[in-house]
PDB file of C-alpha atoms in Angstrom:
ATOM      1  CA  UNK U 194       1.638  23.481 -16.992  1.00 42.00           C
ATOM      2  CA  UNK U 195       1.828  20.581 -19.450  1.00 44.00           C
ATOM      3  CA  UNK U 196       3.594  22.854 -21.949  1.00 46.00           C
ATOM      4  CA  UNK U 197       6.165  23.713 -19.264  1.00 41.00           C
ATOM      5  CA  UNK U 198       6.840  20.050 -18.527  1.00 44.00           C
ATOM      6  CA  UNK U 199       7.045  19.287 -22.246  1.00 50.00           C
ATOM      7  CA  UNK U 200       9.649  22.035 -22.586  1.00 49.00           C
ATOM      8  CA  UNK U 201      11.562  20.596 -19.616  1.00 49.00           C
ATOM      9  CA  UNK U 202      11.562  17.135 -21.162  1.00 52.00           C
ATOM     10  CA  UNK U 203      12.687  18.529 -24.526  1.00 54.00           C
ATOM     11  CA  UNK U 204      15.535  20.250 -22.756  1.00 52.00           C
ATOM     12  CA  UNK U 205      16.513  17.020 -20.963  1.00 49.00           C
ATOM     13  CA  UNK U 206      16.540  15.241 -24.318  1.00 53.00           C
ATOM     14  CA  UNK U 207      18.895  17.878 -25.719  1.00 53.00           C
ATOM     15  CA  UNK U 208      21.127  17.287 -22.705  1.00 49.00           C
ATOM     16  CA  UNK U 209      21.055  13.552 -23.319  1.00 49.00           C
ATOM     17  CA  UNK U 210      21.988  13.956 -26.966  1.00 50.00           C
ATOM     18  CA  UNK U 211      24.793  16.340 -26.140  1.00 49.00           C
ATOM     19  CA  UNK U 212      26.085  14.121 -23.335  1.00 47.00           C
ATOM     20  CA  UNK U 213      26.011  11.093 -25.591  1.00 50.00           C
ATOM     21  CA  UNK U 214      28.694  12.626 -27.776  1.00 46.00           C
ATOM     22  CA  UNK U 215      31.072  13.242 -24.889  1.00 43.00           C
ATOM     23  CA  UNK U 216      33.284  11.028 -22.798  1.00 43.00           C
ATOM     24  CA  UNK U 217      32.397  10.675 -19.130  1.00 38.00           C
ATOM     25  CA  UNK U 218      34.979  13.155 -17.867  1.00 38.00           C
ATOM     26  CA  UNK U 219      33.678  15.850 -20.249  1.00 42.00           C
ATOM     27  CA  UNK U 220      29.988  15.450 -19.568  1.00 40.00           C
ATOM     28  CA  UNK U 221      29.988  17.725 -16.538  1.00 38.00           C
ATOM     29  CA  UNK U 222      30.397  20.666 -18.944  1.00 41.00           C
ATOM     30  CA  UNK U 223      26.880  20.049 -20.207  1.00 40.00           C
ATOM     31  CA  UNK U 224      25.577  21.290 -16.876  1.00 37.00           C
ATOM     32  CA  UNK U 225      26.876  24.763 -17.682  1.00 36.00           C
ATOM     33  CA  UNK U 226      25.246  24.846 -21.128  1.00 38.00           C
ATOM     34  CA  UNK U 227      21.771  23.970 -19.906  1.00 40.00           C
ATOM     35  CA  UNK U 228      19.815  24.591 -16.712  1.00 38.00           C
ATOM     36  CA  UNK U 229      19.952  22.365 -13.641  1.00 34.00           C
ATOM     37  CA  UNK U 230      17.799  19.776 -15.403  1.00 37.00           C
ATOM     38  CA  UNK U 231      21.129  18.679 -16.866  1.00 38.00           C
ATOM     39  CA  UNK U 232      22.275  17.480 -13.476  1.00 36.00           C
ATOM     40  CA  UNK U 233      19.197  15.291 -13.113  1.00 37.00           C
ATOM     41  CA  UNK U 234      19.911  13.632 -16.468  1.00 39.00           C
ATOM     42  CA  UNK U 235      23.611  13.179 -15.827  1.00 39.00           C
ATOM     43  CA  UNK U 236      23.199  11.721 -12.352  1.00 36.00           C
ATOM     44  CA  UNK U 237      20.368   9.480 -13.508  1.00 38.00           C
ATOM     45  CA  UNK U 238      22.684   7.952 -16.117  1.00 41.00           C
ATOM     46  CA  UNK U 239      25.795   7.876 -13.953  1.00 39.00           C
ATOM     47  CA  UNK U 240      25.738   4.145 -13.204  1.00 34.00           C
ATOM     48  CA  UNK U 241      25.292   3.382 -16.889  1.00 37.00           C
ATOM     49  CA  UNK U 242      28.180   5.680 -17.764  1.00 40.00           C
ATOM     50  CA  UNK U 243      30.442   3.877 -15.324  1.00 33.00           C
ATOM     51  CA  UNK U 244      29.562   0.526 -16.851  1.00 32.00           C
ATOM     52  CA  UNK U 245      30.174   1.775 -20.396  1.00 40.00           C
ATOM     53  CA  UNK U 246      33.426   3.687 -19.895  1.00 37.00           C
ATOM     54  CA  UNK U 247      36.121   1.540 -18.341  1.00 35.00           C
ATOM     55  CA  UNK U 248      38.883   3.396 -16.607  1.00 38.00           C
ATOM     56  CA  UNK U 249      37.201   6.797 -16.904  1.00 37.00           C
ATOM     57  CA  UNK U 250      36.318   8.483 -13.640  1.00 40.00           C
ATOM     58  CA  UNK U 251      33.035  10.289 -13.087  1.00 38.00           C
ATOM     59  CA  UNK U 252      34.391  12.234 -10.123  1.00 41.00           C
ATOM     60  CA  UNK U 253      34.650  15.458 -12.219  1.00 42.00           C
ATOM     61  CA  UNK U 254      30.958  15.062 -13.058  1.00 39.00           C
ATOM     62  CA  UNK U 255      29.889  15.044  -9.415  1.00 39.00           C
ATOM     63  CA  UNK U 256      32.334  17.787  -8.529  1.00 41.00           C
ATOM     64  CA  UNK U 257      31.186  20.115 -11.281  1.00 39.00           C
ATOM     65  CA  UNK U 258      27.483  19.468 -10.782  1.00 38.00           C
ATOM     66  CA  UNK U 259      27.908  20.103  -7.063  1.00 39.00           C
ATOM     67  CA  UNK U 260      28.952  23.661  -7.870  1.00 40.00           C
ATOM     68  CA  UNK U 261      25.414  24.301  -9.108  1.00 38.00           C
ATOM     69  CA  UNK U 262      24.240  24.107  -5.499  1.00 41.00           C
ATOM     70  CA  UNK U 263      21.641  21.805  -3.938  1.00 41.00           C
ATOM     71  CA  UNK U 264      18.547  20.976  -5.925  1.00 40.00           C
ATOM     72  CA  UNK U 265      15.293  21.518  -4.074  1.00 50.00           C
ATOM     73  CA  UNK U 266      13.415  18.337  -3.193  1.00 56.00           C
ATOM     74  CA  UNK U 267      10.227  20.058  -4.317  1.00 66.00           C
ATOM     75  CA  UNK U 268       9.152  23.059  -6.398  1.00 81.00           C
ATOM     76  CA  UNK U 269       7.461  25.724  -4.279  1.00 85.00           C
ATOM     77  CA  UNK U 270       5.750  27.163  -7.355  1.00 91.00           C
ATOM     78  CA  UNK U 271       4.273  23.838  -8.475  1.00 93.00           C
ATOM     79  CA  UNK U 272       0.534  24.513  -9.052  1.00 96.00           C
ATOM     80  CA  UNK U 273      -2.113  22.535  -7.172  1.00 97.00           C
ATOM     81  CA  UNK U 274      -5.889  22.425  -7.599  1.00 98.00           C
ATOM     82  CA  UNK U 275      -7.762  23.372  -4.424  1.00 98.00           C
ATOM     83  CA  UNK U 276     -10.664  21.349  -2.966  1.00 98.00           C
ATOM     84  CA  UNK U 277     -12.986  21.511   0.006  1.00 97.00           C
ATOM     85  CA  UNK U 278     -12.821  18.915   2.775  1.00 95.00           C
ATOM     86  CA  UNK U 279     -15.231  16.595   0.953  1.00 95.00           C
ATOM     87  CA  UNK U 280     -13.104  16.570  -2.194  1.00 95.00           C
ATOM     88  CA  UNK U 281     -15.237  19.013  -4.186  1.00 97.00           C
ATOM     89  CA  UNK U 282     -13.046  21.095  -6.527  1.00 97.00           C
ATOM     90  CA  UNK U 283     -13.191  24.828  -5.872  1.00 97.00           C
ATOM     91  CA  UNK U 284     -11.937  25.908  -9.292  1.00 97.00           C
ATOM     92  CA  UNK U 285      -8.851  27.554  -7.794  1.00 97.00           C
ATOM     93  CA  UNK U 286      -5.167  26.886  -8.464  1.00 97.00           C
ATOM     94  CA  UNK U 287      -2.371  27.937  -6.143  1.00 97.00           C
ATOM     95  CA  UNK U 288       1.360  27.419  -5.818  1.00 97.00           C
ATOM     96  CA  UNK U 289       2.511  24.628  -3.523  1.00 95.00           C
ATOM     97  CA  UNK U 290       4.155  27.002  -1.033  1.00 94.00           C
ATOM     98  CA  UNK U 291       0.935  29.038  -0.739  1.00 97.00           C
ATOM     99  CA  UNK U 292      -1.211  25.922  -0.372  1.00 97.00           C
ATOM    100  CA  UNK U 293       0.962  24.728   2.515  1.00 95.00           C
ATOM    101  CA  UNK U 294       1.058  28.202   4.024  1.00 95.00           C
ATOM    102  CA  UNK U 295      -2.729  28.673   3.890  1.00 97.00           C
ATOM    103  CA  UNK U 296      -3.722  25.102   4.734  1.00 97.00           C
ATOM    104  CA  UNK U 297      -5.776  24.453   1.593  1.00 97.00           C
ATOM    105  CA  UNK U 298      -7.086  20.980   0.840  1.00 98.00           C
ATOM    106  CA  UNK U 299      -5.312  19.379  -2.136  1.00 98.00           C
ATOM    107  CA  UNK U 300      -4.968  15.895  -3.602  1.00 98.00           C
ATOM    108  CA  UNK U 301      -2.082  13.499  -3.250  1.00 97.00           C
ATOM    109  CA  UNK U 302      -1.326   9.884  -4.022  1.00 97.00           C
ATOM    110  CA  UNK U 303       0.234   7.198  -1.810  1.00 98.00           C
ATOM    111  CA  UNK U 304       1.364   3.956  -3.429  1.00 98.00           C
ATOM    112  CA  UNK U 305       2.232   1.051  -1.162  1.00 98.00           C
ATOM    113  CA  UNK U 306       4.627  -1.291  -2.954  1.00 98.00           C
ATOM    114  CA  UNK U 307       4.821  -4.996  -2.128  1.00 97.00           C
ATOM    115  CA  UNK U 308       7.777  -7.084  -3.272  1.00 96.00           C
ATOM    116  CA  UNK U 309       6.729 -10.448  -4.680  1.00 85.00           C
ATOM    117  CA  UNK U 310      10.313 -11.648  -4.327  1.00 61.00           C
ATOM    118  CA  UNK U 311      12.606 -11.644  -1.341  1.00 52.00           C
ATOM    119  CA  UNK U 312      14.702  -8.492  -1.122  1.00 48.00           C
ATOM    120  CA  UNK U 313      17.724 -10.353  -2.518  1.00 51.00           C
ATOM    121  CA  UNK U 314      15.792 -11.245  -5.681  1.00 50.00           C
ATOM    122  CA  UNK U 315      14.831 -14.859  -4.936  1.00 54.00           C
ATOM    123  CA  UNK U 316      11.273 -15.963  -5.461  1.00 48.00           C
ATOM    124  CA  UNK U 317       9.389 -15.753  -2.191  1.00 50.00           C
ATOM    125  CA  UNK U 318       7.000 -18.476  -1.130  1.00 56.00           C
ATOM    126  CA  UNK U 319       6.723 -16.921   2.317  1.00 70.00           C
ATOM    127  CA  UNK U 320       5.247 -13.598   3.351  1.00 83.00           C
ATOM    128  CA  UNK U 321       5.574 -10.499   1.197  1.00 92.00           C
ATOM    129  CA  UNK U 322       7.946  -7.642   1.913  1.00 96.00           C
ATOM    130  CA  UNK U 323       6.775  -4.038   1.971  1.00 98.00           C
ATOM    131  CA  UNK U 324       8.837  -1.194   0.545  1.00 98.00           C
ATOM    132  CA  UNK U 325       9.335   2.176   2.252  1.00 98.00           C
ATOM    133  CA  UNK U 326      11.312   5.210   1.216  1.00 97.00           C
ATOM    134  CA  UNK U 327      13.472   7.481   3.338  1.00 97.00           C
ATOM    135  CA  UNK U 328      12.636  11.062   2.446  1.00 94.00           C
ATOM    136  CA  UNK U 329      15.293  13.489   1.308  1.00 91.00           C
ATOM    137  CA  UNK U 330      16.735  15.736   4.034  1.00 92.00           C
ATOM    138  CA  UNK U 331      15.762  18.679   1.812  1.00 88.00           C
ATOM    139  CA  UNK U 332      12.006  17.998   1.978  1.00 84.00           C
ATOM    140  CA  UNK U 333       9.883  20.787   3.455  1.00 78.00           C
ATOM    141  CA  UNK U 334       7.952  18.296   5.604  1.00 83.00           C
ATOM    142  CA  UNK U 335       9.324  15.272   7.478  1.00 91.00           C
ATOM    143  CA  UNK U 336      12.875  15.453   6.117  1.00 93.00           C
ATOM    144  CA  UNK U 337      14.783  12.188   6.514  1.00 94.00           C
ATOM    145  CA  UNK U 338      11.774  10.210   7.773  1.00 96.00           C
ATOM    146  CA  UNK U 339      10.585   6.851   6.439  1.00 98.00           C
ATOM    147  CA  UNK U 340       7.214   6.652   4.728  1.00 97.00           C
ATOM    148  CA  UNK U 341       5.170   4.873   2.047  1.00 98.00           C
ATOM    149  CA  UNK U 342       7.234   3.791  -0.973  1.00 98.00           C
ATOM    150  CA  UNK U 343       5.691   6.444  -3.252  1.00 97.00           C
ATOM    151  CA  UNK U 344       4.015   9.664  -2.199  1.00 94.00           C
ATOM    152  CA  UNK U 345       3.343  12.744  -4.245  1.00 92.00           C
ATOM    153  CA  UNK U 346       0.859  15.409  -5.182  1.00 94.00           C
ATOM    154  CA  UNK U 347      -1.490  15.769  -8.100  1.00 96.00           C
ATOM    155  CA  UNK U 348      -0.309  18.768 -10.049  1.00 96.00           C
ATOM    156  CA  UNK U 349      -3.039  21.075 -11.299  1.00 97.00           C
ATOM    157  CA  UNK U 350      -5.148  19.383 -13.971  1.00 96.00           C
ATOM    158  CA  UNK U 351      -3.636  15.927 -13.535  1.00 96.00           C
ATOM    159  CA  UNK U 352      -5.495  12.636 -13.424  1.00 96.00           C
ATOM    160  CA  UNK U 353      -4.333   9.407 -11.784  1.00 97.00           C
ATOM    161  CA  UNK U 354      -2.330   8.238 -14.794  1.00 96.00           C
ATOM    162  CA  UNK U 355      -0.324  11.447 -14.713  1.00 95.00           C
ATOM    163  CA  UNK U 356       0.032  11.500 -10.929  1.00 95.00           C
ATOM    164  CA  UNK U 357       1.518   8.002 -10.989  1.00 96.00           C
ATOM    165  CA  UNK U 358       4.588   9.569 -12.598  1.00 92.00           C
ATOM    166  CA  UNK U 359       5.763   9.921  -8.988  1.00 91.00           C
ATOM    167  CA  UNK U 360       6.494   6.184  -8.848  1.00 96.00           C
ATOM    168  CA  UNK U 361       8.989   6.357 -11.685  1.00 95.00           C
ATOM    169  CA  UNK U 362      10.395   9.728 -10.624  1.00 92.00           C
ATOM    170  CA  UNK U 363      10.950   8.730  -6.995  1.00 94.00           C
ATOM    171  CA  UNK U 364      11.951   5.060  -7.096  1.00 96.00           C
ATOM    172  CA  UNK U 365      12.276   4.138 -10.788  1.00 95.00           C
ATOM    173  CA  UNK U 366       9.103   1.999 -10.914  1.00 97.00           C
ATOM    174  CA  UNK U 367       6.871   2.829 -13.918  1.00 96.00           C
ATOM    175  CA  UNK U 368       3.183   2.439 -13.041  1.00 97.00           C
ATOM    176  CA  UNK U 369      -0.076   2.884 -14.914  1.00 97.00           C
ATOM    177  CA  UNK U 370      -3.603   2.908 -13.431  1.00 97.00           C
ATOM    178  CA  UNK U 371      -3.986  -0.764 -14.380  1.00 97.00           C
ATOM    179  CA  UNK U 372      -0.976  -1.644 -12.218  1.00 97.00           C
ATOM    180  CA  UNK U 373      -2.480  -0.405  -8.951  1.00 98.00           C
ATOM    181  CA  UNK U 374      -5.354  -1.398  -6.675  1.00 97.00           C
ATOM    182  CA  UNK U 375      -7.210   1.170  -4.624  1.00 98.00           C
ATOM    183  CA  UNK U 376      -7.128   0.479  -0.887  1.00 98.00           C
ATOM    184  CA  UNK U 377      -8.942   3.543   0.357  1.00 97.00           C
ATOM    185  CA  UNK U 378      -8.939   7.287   0.898  1.00 97.00           C
ATOM    186  CA  UNK U 379      -7.333   9.276   3.669  1.00 98.00           C
ATOM    187  CA  UNK U 380      -8.063  12.821   4.817  1.00 98.00           C
ATOM    188  CA  UNK U 381      -5.165  14.166   6.885  1.00 96.00           C
ATOM    189  CA  UNK U 382      -4.074  17.464   8.426  1.00 96.00           C
ATOM    190  CA  UNK U 383      -0.379  17.804   9.276  1.00 93.00           C
ATOM    191  CA  UNK U 384       0.746  21.003  10.976  1.00 92.00           C
ATOM    192  CA  UNK U 385       3.846  19.744  12.783  1.00 87.00           C
ATOM    193  CA  UNK U 386       6.269  21.948  10.808  1.00 86.00           C
ATOM    194  CA  UNK U 387       6.356  25.699  11.576  1.00 89.00           C
ATOM    195  CA  UNK U 388       4.610  27.746   8.903  1.00 91.00           C
ATOM    196  CA  UNK U 389       3.153  24.700   7.120  1.00 92.00           C
ATOM    197  CA  UNK U 390      -0.387  23.351   7.331  1.00 95.00           C
ATOM    198  CA  UNK U 391      -0.626  20.370   4.997  1.00 95.00           C
ATOM    199  CA  UNK U 392      -4.243  19.306   4.348  1.00 97.00           C
ATOM    200  CA  UNK U 393      -4.276  16.347   1.969  1.00 97.00           C
ATOM    201  CA  UNK U 394      -6.914  14.180   0.342  1.00 98.00           C
ATOM    202  CA  UNK U 395      -4.859  11.044  -0.275  1.00 98.00           C
ATOM    203  CA  UNK U 396      -5.649   8.296  -2.764  1.00 98.00           C
ATOM    204  CA  UNK U 397      -4.158   5.178  -1.148  1.00 98.00           C
ATOM    205  CA  UNK U 398      -3.111   2.544  -3.700  1.00 98.00           C
ATOM    206  CA  UNK U 399      -1.280  -0.787  -3.804  1.00 98.00           C
ATOM    207  CA  UNK U 400       1.197  -2.054  -6.395  1.00 98.00           C
ATOM    208  CA  UNK U 401       3.075  -5.347  -6.489  1.00 97.00           C
ATOM    209  CA  UNK U 402       6.334  -6.004  -8.283  1.00 96.00           C
ATOM    210  CA  UNK U 403       8.809  -8.810  -8.862  1.00 92.00           C
ATOM    211  CA  UNK U 404      11.749  -6.430  -8.733  1.00 93.00           C
ATOM    212  CA  UNK U 405      14.516  -7.082  -6.272  1.00 92.00           C
ATOM    213  CA  UNK U 406      15.434  -4.300  -3.899  1.00 94.00           C
ATOM    214  CA  UNK U 407      18.699  -3.631  -5.736  1.00 92.00           C
ATOM    215  CA  UNK U 408      16.840  -3.111  -9.018  1.00 93.00           C
ATOM    216  CA  UNK U 409      15.015   0.038  -7.905  1.00 95.00           C
ATOM    217  CA  UNK U 410      16.448   3.391  -8.973  1.00 92.00           C
ATOM    218  CA  UNK U 411      15.513   6.018  -6.358  1.00 93.00           C
ATOM    219  CA  UNK U 412      16.008   9.652  -7.315  1.00 92.00           C
ATOM    220  CA  UNK U 413      18.688  11.000  -4.927  1.00 89.00           C
ATOM    221  CA  UNK U 414      17.023  14.440  -4.982  1.00 88.00           C
ATOM    222  CA  UNK U 415      13.818  12.910  -3.581  1.00 90.00           C
ATOM    223  CA  UNK U 416      14.760   9.707  -1.782  1.00 94.00           C
ATOM    224  CA  UNK U 417      17.748   9.023   0.461  1.00 94.00           C
ATOM    225  CA  UNK U 418      17.303   5.230   0.699  1.00 96.00           C
ATOM    226  CA  UNK U 419      14.791   2.399   0.353  1.00 98.00           C
ATOM    227  CA  UNK U 420      13.806   0.079   3.185  1.00 98.00           C
ATOM    228  CA  UNK U 421      12.126  -3.336   2.808  1.00 97.00           C
ATOM    229  CA  UNK U 422      10.361  -4.900   5.789  1.00 97.00           C
ATOM    230  CA  UNK U 423       8.611  -8.267   6.099  1.00 96.00           C
ATOM    231  CA  UNK U 424       4.891  -7.549   6.163  1.00 97.00           C
ATOM    232  CA  UNK U 425       4.156  -9.118   9.556  1.00 96.00           C
ATOM    233  CA  UNK U 426       7.172  -7.432  11.148  1.00 97.00           C
ATOM    234  CA  UNK U 427       5.953  -4.072   9.838  1.00 98.00           C
ATOM    235  CA  UNK U 428       2.507  -4.744  11.294  1.00 98.00           C
ATOM    236  CA  UNK U 429       3.945  -5.598  14.701  1.00 98.00           C
ATOM    237  CA  UNK U 430       5.958  -2.374  14.630  1.00 98.00           C
ATOM    238  CA  UNK U 431       3.049  -0.052  13.806  1.00 98.00           C
ATOM    239  CA  UNK U 432       0.843  -1.787  16.378  1.00 97.00           C
ATOM    240  CA  UNK U 433       3.422  -1.055  19.064  1.00 97.00           C
ATOM    241  CA  UNK U 434       4.037  -4.735  19.812  1.00 98.00           C
ATOM    242  CA  UNK U 435       7.817  -4.410  19.387  1.00 98.00           C
ATOM    243  CA  UNK U 436      10.168  -1.418  19.793  1.00 98.00           C
ATOM    244  CA  UNK U 437      11.971  -2.085  16.502  1.00 98.00           C
ATOM    245  CA  UNK U 438      12.164  -4.508  13.591  1.00 98.00           C
ATOM    246  CA  UNK U 439      14.919  -5.463  11.166  1.00 98.00           C
ATOM    247  CA  UNK U 440      14.674  -4.966   7.431  1.00 97.00           C
ATOM    248  CA  UNK U 441      16.998  -4.455   4.500  1.00 97.00           C
ATOM    249  CA  UNK U 442      18.164  -0.979   3.470  1.00 97.00           C
ATOM    250  CA  UNK U 443      19.174  -0.051  -0.064  1.00 95.00           C
ATOM    251  CA  UNK U 444      21.596   2.841   0.017  1.00 88.00           C
ATOM    252  CA  UNK U 445      22.588   5.086  -2.884  1.00 79.00           C
ATOM    253  CA  UNK U 446      25.299   3.683  -5.209  1.00 79.00           C
ATOM    254  CA  UNK U 447      28.882   4.313  -4.160  1.00 77.00           C
ATOM    255  CA  UNK U 448      31.513   5.950  -6.347  1.00 79.00           C
ATOM    256  CA  UNK U 449      31.955   2.715  -8.318  1.00 84.00           C
ATOM    257  CA  UNK U 450      28.220   2.423  -8.945  1.00 80.00           C
ATOM    258  CA  UNK U 451      27.791  -0.503  -6.549  1.00 85.00           C
ATOM    259  CA  UNK U 452      24.504  -0.659  -4.650  1.00 88.00           C
ATOM    260  CA  UNK U 453      24.848  -1.517  -0.967  1.00 91.00           C
ATOM    261  CA  UNK U 454      22.105  -3.491   0.768  1.00 95.00           C
ATOM    262  CA  UNK U 455      22.488  -4.135   4.469  1.00 95.00           C
ATOM    263  CA  UNK U 456      20.322  -5.022   7.496  1.00 97.00           C
ATOM    264  CA  UNK U 457      18.748  -2.034   9.208  1.00 97.00           C
ATOM    265  CA  UNK U 458      16.915  -1.861  12.547  1.00 98.00           C
ATOM    266  CA  UNK U 459      14.130   0.698  12.426  1.00 98.00           C
ATOM    267  CA  UNK U 460      11.837   2.217  15.081  1.00 98.00           C
ATOM    268  CA  UNK U 461       8.346   3.600  14.590  1.00 97.00           C
ATOM    269  CA  UNK U 462       9.467   7.115  15.574  1.00 96.00           C
ATOM    270  CA  UNK U 463      11.676   7.140  12.472  1.00 97.00           C
ATOM    271  CA  UNK U 464       8.560   7.180  10.266  1.00 97.00           C
ATOM    272  CA  UNK U 465       6.331  10.068   9.264  1.00 96.00           C
ATOM    273  CA  UNK U 466       3.874  10.290  12.151  1.00 94.00           C
ATOM    274  CA  UNK U 467       0.423   8.786  11.534  1.00 95.00           C
ATOM    275  CA  UNK U 468      -1.741   9.106  14.609  1.00 92.00           C
ATOM    276  CA  UNK U 469      -4.926   8.095  12.743  1.00 96.00           C
ATOM    277  CA  UNK U 470      -4.037   4.405  12.502  1.00 96.00           C
ATOM    278  CA  UNK U 471      -3.158   4.760   8.831  1.00 98.00           C
ATOM    279  CA  UNK U 472      -0.164   2.445   8.779  1.00 98.00           C
ATOM    280  CA  UNK U 473      -2.002  -0.350  10.565  1.00 98.00           C
ATOM    281  CA  UNK U 474      -5.078   0.018   8.337  1.00 98.00           C
ATOM    282  CA  UNK U 475      -3.056  -0.065   5.124  1.00 98.00           C
ATOM    283  CA  UNK U 476      -0.741  -2.903   6.187  1.00 98.00           C
ATOM    284  CA  UNK U 477      -3.606  -5.011   7.497  1.00 97.00           C
ATOM    285  CA  UNK U 478      -5.454  -4.528   4.201  1.00 98.00           C
ATOM    286  CA  UNK U 479      -2.331  -5.687   2.363  1.00 97.00           C
ATOM    287  CA  UNK U 480      -2.109  -8.723   4.679  1.00 96.00           C
ATOM    288  CA  UNK U 481      -5.707  -9.667   3.989  1.00 96.00           C
ATOM    289  CA  UNK U 482      -5.256  -9.300   0.245  1.00 95.00           C
ATOM    290  CA  UNK U 483      -2.150 -11.501   0.391  1.00 92.00           C
ATOM    291  CA  UNK U 484      -4.326 -14.107   2.127  1.00 92.00           C
ATOM    292  CA  UNK U 485      -6.849 -14.025  -0.727  1.00 92.00           C
ATOM    293  CA  UNK U 486      -9.425 -11.707   0.863  1.00 94.00           C
ATOM    294  CA  UNK U 487     -10.719  -8.615  -0.971  1.00 90.00           C
ATOM    295  CA  UNK U 488     -11.458  -6.032   1.754  1.00 94.00           C
ATOM    296  CA  UNK U 489     -13.885  -3.195   1.150  1.00 96.00           C
ATOM    297  CA  UNK U 490     -12.522   0.259   0.404  1.00 97.00           C
ATOM    298  CA  UNK U 491     -12.038   2.380   3.493  1.00 97.00           C
ATOM    299  CA  UNK U 492     -11.922   6.054   4.405  1.00 97.00           C
ATOM    300  CA  UNK U 493      -9.832   7.580   7.189  1.00 97.00           C
ATOM    301  CA  UNK U 494     -10.389  11.070   8.565  1.00 93.00           C
TER     302      UNK U 494
END
């Protein structure tokens, strides 16, 4: 699996080198010379291209890449290690689609991200803000719903350092094991979607950052938007004390590369369902840590 990803990265680097020798309007042709990984590279660099090429439109780039068809928000053949309910490895590897079909236990990682600055970038001396992502509409589970800022699976053979790649892939936030604090562990079964039984052993982690909301770089194939909520408002929402709260939403850049941030009212039913009290447990742990308390690790499920 690592060899496959190394080959993918080598291919992306060839795309980058080839694209670097072209003007913006020509770069869309790269997508026909390489596989669809080219589109990921080109779209990832699109804002930079706009800044560096005055008067050159990137519309042909989007138009041409769109002809490749929609990219899947996940790889159904991605291999997972299989575990029993207690977390004991069973020595079996299966493709993602088969794991979700058969309801096998597998590992995943959730990273809660707290903004140490206000969402507009100013230093915050008040309460922290908590970051959430809006899932891509192409996800096989909970499409379009809000959830924890970073969520992803351990691929077969991966450790935590490798699994934390999800943070950079999904929202553009590089993280290493030393950058996160473990909050607890969650065991969850989600069978709301027809034909999918998702049994996850989730490592629940916390990361803090001084980045402003506009500085994040969500992957449009994975994440539709980012939402920041004041911590206490988020707690009131998940406890059912209020029907909705107001946060700030970061939308994808427009055609000029400008990032739009605007107020957004959000309801609890717009989030991935968590009937085990997960959101309240995690947010309350974050609140206590912000107050200088070090709560014990917890287990849900």
